Coordinates of C-alpha atoms in Angstrom, one line a residue:
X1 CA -14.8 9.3 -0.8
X2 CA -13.9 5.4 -1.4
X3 CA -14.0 2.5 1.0
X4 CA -12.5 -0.4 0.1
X5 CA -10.6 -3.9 1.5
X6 CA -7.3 -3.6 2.2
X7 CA -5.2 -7.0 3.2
X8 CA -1.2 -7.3 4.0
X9 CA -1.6 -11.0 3.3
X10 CA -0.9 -12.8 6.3
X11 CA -1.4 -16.2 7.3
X12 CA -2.0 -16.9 11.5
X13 CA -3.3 -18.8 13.4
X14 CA -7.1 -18.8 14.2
X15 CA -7.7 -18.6 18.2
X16 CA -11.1 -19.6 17.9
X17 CA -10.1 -23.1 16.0
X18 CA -6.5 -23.5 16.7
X19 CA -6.1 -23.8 12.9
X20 CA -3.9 -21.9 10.4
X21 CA -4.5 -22.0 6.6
X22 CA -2.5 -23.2 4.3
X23 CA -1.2 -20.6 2.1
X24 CA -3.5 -21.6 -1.2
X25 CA -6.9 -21.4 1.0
X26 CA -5.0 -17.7 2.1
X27 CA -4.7 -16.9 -1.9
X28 CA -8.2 -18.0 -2.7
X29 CA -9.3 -16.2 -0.1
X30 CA -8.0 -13.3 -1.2
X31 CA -9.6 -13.6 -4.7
X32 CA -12.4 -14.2 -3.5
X33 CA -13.0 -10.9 -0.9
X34 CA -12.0 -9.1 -4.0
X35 CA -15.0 -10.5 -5.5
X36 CA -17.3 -9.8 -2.9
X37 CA -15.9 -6.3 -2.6
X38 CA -17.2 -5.4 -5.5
X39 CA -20.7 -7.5 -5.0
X40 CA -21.6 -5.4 -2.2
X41 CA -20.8 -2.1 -4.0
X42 CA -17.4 -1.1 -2.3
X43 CA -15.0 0.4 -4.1
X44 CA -11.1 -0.9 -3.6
X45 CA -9.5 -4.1 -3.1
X46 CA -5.8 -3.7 -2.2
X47 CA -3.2 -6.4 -1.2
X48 CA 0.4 -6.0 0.0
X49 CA 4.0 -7.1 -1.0
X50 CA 6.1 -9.2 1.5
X51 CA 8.9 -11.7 1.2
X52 CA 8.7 -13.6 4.0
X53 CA 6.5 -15.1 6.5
X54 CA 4.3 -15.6 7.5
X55 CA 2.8 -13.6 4.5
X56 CA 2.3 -14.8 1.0
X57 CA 1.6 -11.7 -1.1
X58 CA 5.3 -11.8 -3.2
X59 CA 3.4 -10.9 -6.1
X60 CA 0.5 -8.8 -5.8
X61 CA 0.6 -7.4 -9.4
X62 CA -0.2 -11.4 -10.1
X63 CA -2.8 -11.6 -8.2
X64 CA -4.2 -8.0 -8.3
X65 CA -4.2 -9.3 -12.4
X66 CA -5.9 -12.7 -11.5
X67 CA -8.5 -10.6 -9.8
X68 CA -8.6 -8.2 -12.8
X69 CA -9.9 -10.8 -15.2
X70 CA -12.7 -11.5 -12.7
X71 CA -13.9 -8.2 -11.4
X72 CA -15.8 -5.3 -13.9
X73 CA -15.7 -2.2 -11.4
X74 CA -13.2 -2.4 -8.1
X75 CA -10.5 -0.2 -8.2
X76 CA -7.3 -2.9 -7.7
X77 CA -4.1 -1.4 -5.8
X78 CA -1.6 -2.6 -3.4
X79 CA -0.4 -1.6 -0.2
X80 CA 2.2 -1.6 -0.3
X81 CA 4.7 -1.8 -3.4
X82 CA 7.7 -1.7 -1.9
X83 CA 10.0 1.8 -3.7
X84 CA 13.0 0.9 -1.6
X85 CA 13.5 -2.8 -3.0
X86 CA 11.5 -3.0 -6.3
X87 CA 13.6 -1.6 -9.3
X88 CA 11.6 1.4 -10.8
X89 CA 11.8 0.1 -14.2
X90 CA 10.3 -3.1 -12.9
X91 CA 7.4 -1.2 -11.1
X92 CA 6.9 1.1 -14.1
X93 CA 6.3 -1.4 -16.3
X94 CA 4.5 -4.3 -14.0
X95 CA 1.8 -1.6 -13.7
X96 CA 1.3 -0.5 -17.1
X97 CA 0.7 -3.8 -18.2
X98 CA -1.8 -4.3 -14.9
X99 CA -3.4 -1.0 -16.3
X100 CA -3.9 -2.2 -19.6
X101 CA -5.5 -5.9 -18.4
X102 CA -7.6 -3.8 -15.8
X103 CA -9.2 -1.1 -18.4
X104 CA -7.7 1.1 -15.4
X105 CA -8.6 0.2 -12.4
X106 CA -5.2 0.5 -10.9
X107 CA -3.8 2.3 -8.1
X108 CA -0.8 1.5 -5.9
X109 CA 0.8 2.7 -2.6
X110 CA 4.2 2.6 -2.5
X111 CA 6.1 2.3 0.5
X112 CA 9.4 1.4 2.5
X113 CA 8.7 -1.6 4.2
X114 CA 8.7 -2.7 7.7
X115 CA 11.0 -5.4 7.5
X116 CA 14.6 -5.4 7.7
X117 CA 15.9 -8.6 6.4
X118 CA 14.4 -8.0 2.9
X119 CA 16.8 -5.1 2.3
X120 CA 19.7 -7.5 2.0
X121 CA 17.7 -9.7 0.4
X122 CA 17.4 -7.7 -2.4
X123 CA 21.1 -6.0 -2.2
X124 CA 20.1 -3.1 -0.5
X125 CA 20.7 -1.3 2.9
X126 CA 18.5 -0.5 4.9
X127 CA 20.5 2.5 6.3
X128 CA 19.5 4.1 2.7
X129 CA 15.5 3.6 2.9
X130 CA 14.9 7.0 3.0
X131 CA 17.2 8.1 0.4
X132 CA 16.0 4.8 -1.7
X133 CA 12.4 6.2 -1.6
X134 CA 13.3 9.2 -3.0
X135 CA 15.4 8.1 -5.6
X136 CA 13.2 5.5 -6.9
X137 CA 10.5 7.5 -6.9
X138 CA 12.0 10.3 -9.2
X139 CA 13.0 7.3 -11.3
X140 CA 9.5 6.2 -11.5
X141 CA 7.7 9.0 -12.0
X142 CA 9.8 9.9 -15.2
X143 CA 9.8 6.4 -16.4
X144 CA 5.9 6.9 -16.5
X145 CA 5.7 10.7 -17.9
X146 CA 9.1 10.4 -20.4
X147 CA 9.1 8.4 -23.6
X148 CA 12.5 8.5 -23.7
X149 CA 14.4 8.6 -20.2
X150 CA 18.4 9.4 -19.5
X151 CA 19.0 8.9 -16.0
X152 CA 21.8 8.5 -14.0
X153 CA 21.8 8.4 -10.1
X154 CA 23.3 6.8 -6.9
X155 CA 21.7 3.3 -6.4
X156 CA 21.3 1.5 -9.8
X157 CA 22.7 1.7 -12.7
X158 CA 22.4 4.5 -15.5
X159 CA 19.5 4.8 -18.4
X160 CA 20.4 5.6 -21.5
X161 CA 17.5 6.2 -24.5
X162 CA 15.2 4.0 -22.5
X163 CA 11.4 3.7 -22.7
X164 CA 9.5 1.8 -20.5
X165 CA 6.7 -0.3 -22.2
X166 CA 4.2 -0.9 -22.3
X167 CA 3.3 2.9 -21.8
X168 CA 0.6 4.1 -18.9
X169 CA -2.7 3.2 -20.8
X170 CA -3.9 6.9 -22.0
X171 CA -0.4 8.0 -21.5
X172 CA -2.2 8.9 -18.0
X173 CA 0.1 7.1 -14.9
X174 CA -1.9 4.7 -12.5
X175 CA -3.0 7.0 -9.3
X176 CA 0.0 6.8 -6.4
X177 CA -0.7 7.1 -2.8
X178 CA 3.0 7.5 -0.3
X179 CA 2.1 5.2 2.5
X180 CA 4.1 6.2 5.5
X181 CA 3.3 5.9 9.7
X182 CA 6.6 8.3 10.7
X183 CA 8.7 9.7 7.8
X184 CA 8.5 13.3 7.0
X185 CA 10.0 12.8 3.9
X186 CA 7.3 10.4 2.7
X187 CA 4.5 12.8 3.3
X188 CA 6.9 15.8 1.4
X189 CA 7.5 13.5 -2.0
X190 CA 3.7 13.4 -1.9
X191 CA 3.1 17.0 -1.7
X192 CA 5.5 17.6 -4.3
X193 CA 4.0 15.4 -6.6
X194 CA 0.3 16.3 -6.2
X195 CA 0.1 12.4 -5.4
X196 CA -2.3 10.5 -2.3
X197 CA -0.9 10.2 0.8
X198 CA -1.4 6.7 2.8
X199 CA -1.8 6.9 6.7
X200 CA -1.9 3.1 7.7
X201 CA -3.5 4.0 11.1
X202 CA -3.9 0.8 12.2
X203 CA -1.8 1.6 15.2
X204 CA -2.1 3.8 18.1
X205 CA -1.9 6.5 18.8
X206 CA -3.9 9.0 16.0
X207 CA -2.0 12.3 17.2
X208 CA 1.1 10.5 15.1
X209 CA -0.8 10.0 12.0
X210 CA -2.4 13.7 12.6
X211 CA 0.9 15.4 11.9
X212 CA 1.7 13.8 9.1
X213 CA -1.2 14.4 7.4
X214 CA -1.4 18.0 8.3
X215 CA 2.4 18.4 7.1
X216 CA 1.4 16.7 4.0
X217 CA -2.0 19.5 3.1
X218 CA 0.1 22.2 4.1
X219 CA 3.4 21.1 1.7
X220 CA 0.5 19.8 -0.9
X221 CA -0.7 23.6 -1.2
X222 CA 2.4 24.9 -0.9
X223 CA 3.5 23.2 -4.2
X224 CA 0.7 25.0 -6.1
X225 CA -1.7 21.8 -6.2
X226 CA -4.8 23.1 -4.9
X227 CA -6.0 23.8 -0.9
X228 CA -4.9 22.2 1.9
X229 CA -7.7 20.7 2.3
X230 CA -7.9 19.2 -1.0
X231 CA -5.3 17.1 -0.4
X232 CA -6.4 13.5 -1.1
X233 CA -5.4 11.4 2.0
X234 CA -5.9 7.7 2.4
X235 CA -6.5 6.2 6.1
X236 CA -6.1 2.5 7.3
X237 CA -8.3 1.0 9.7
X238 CA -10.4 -2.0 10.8
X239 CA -14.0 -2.6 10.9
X240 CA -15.8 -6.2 12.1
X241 CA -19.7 -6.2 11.9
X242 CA -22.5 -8.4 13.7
X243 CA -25.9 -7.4 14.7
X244 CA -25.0 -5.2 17.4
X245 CA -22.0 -3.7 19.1
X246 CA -22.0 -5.9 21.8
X247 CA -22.2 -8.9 19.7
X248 CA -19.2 -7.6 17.3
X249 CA -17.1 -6.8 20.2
X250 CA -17.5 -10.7 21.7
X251 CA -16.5 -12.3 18.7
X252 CA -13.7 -10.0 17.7
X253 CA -12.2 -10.0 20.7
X254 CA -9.8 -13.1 20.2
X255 CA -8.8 -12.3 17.1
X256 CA -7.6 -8.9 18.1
X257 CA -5.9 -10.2 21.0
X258 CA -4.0 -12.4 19.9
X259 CA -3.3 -10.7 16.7
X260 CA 0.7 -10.5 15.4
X261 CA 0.9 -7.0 15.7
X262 CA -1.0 -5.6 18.4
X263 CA -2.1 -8.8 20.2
X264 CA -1.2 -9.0 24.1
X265 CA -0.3 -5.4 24.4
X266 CA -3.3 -2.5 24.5
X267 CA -6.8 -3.7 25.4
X268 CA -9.5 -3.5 22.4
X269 CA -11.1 -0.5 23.9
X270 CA -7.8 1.7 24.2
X271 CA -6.9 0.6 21.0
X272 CA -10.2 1.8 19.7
X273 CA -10.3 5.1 21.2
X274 CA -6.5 5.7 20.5
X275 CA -7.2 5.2 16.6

């Protein structure tokens, strides 16, 4: 089992000050959690991919290499890389070369994004997410495995005698997890592939998350890669620690309340017991 520090690089408001960073305090921050990750003996520091704000993470392979030069142990990963609006070549070969400045330490968890504008912004639609993911990911995987790849399918345009440098390091492919809170299909490419499967449960409630990961072991031994229960399955969540319960539980409180996501609707507690 790993525990690590997962951010998806956002930049609010502080309720306790009333202040909001600027986005270069957010990016040192960053680097410097990843740091500490690894000084207390975790074992993963992942950061996301958006385009828009309030989040600054446009880039994570740049900073996940930043951080590479800086760290010795910490596996580095992202969550997520986006496999609906990232070209597959691009990905294939962004990560190679993060493998080979990171000795290794790479993972990533690719997913479809939850916002809508950047499908446009990139020229896609977001009416073909699903079909994107799939497509992309085929792409990918064959890009990484092939050293020579012909390819022709529906959403970019064909590959003729091409090889993606620079190759995995090893010729092994960085680790993939499918990050996905409600699409069958994500949790089935996973199986197929023998690959991690990402539940992000930092929203309520569990049972959701539940059936995707049991649907996800059951395909996973279906497809001849071991027991169900050997399935390897990633879980979001989110810790804060003081000296006591009590104590983590006051100071929390405001930041979970008035948090982007979650703030202003379920209570701490419900939200607690629900994931």
């Amino acid at each position: 089992m790993q525990f690590g520090v997962f951010s998806v690089s956002d930049i609010t408001r502080d309720p306790t000050t009333g202040r909001i960073p600027t986005e270069k305090e957010r990016i040192d921050a960053s680097v410097a959690i990843a740091k500490k990750v690894e000084e207390i003996g975790m074992d993963v520091y992942a950061i996301g991919e958006h385009h828009n704000r309030p989040f600054f993470s446009s880039s994570p392979t740049t900073t996940l290499a930043y951080i590479a030069a800086q760290t010795e142990r910490i596996i580095l990963s992202t969550t997520t890389t986006l496999i609906t609006t990232n070209d597959p070549v691009k990905i294939a070969e962004d990560f190679a070369m993060l493998q080979h400045l990171a000795d290794g330490r790479v993972d990533l968890v690719l997913g479809r994004g939850n916002t809508g504008p950047v499908y446009p912004w990139f020229g896609k639609n977001m009416q073909d997410s699903v079909n994107l993911t799939v497509e992309n990911y085929h792409l990918l995987r064959r890009l990484w495995d092939e050293d020579v790849v012909n390819w022709e399918g529906k959403f970019r345009t064909p590959l003729q005698n091409f090889t993606s440098t620079p190759r995995p390091l090893h010729d092994v492919a960085p680790f993939v997890w499918h990050g996905s809170i409600r699409t069958p299909q994500v949790a089935e490419i996973a199986a197929y592939y023998g690959d991690g499967f990402f539940a992000n449960n930092i929203f309520w409630p569990k049972e959701h998350y539940q059936q995707l990961i049991n649907l996800y072991r059951e395909r996973y031994e279906h497809y001849g890669h071991g027991r169900a229960d050997q399935a390897v399955v990633g879980l979001g969540g989110q810790f804060y620690m003081a000296k006591d319960s009590q104590q983590a539980v006051k100071e929390f409180r405001p930041y979970f309340d008035n948090a982007p996501v979650y703030g202003h609707g379920p209570s701490l507690e419900d939200f607690t017991s629900q994931t």
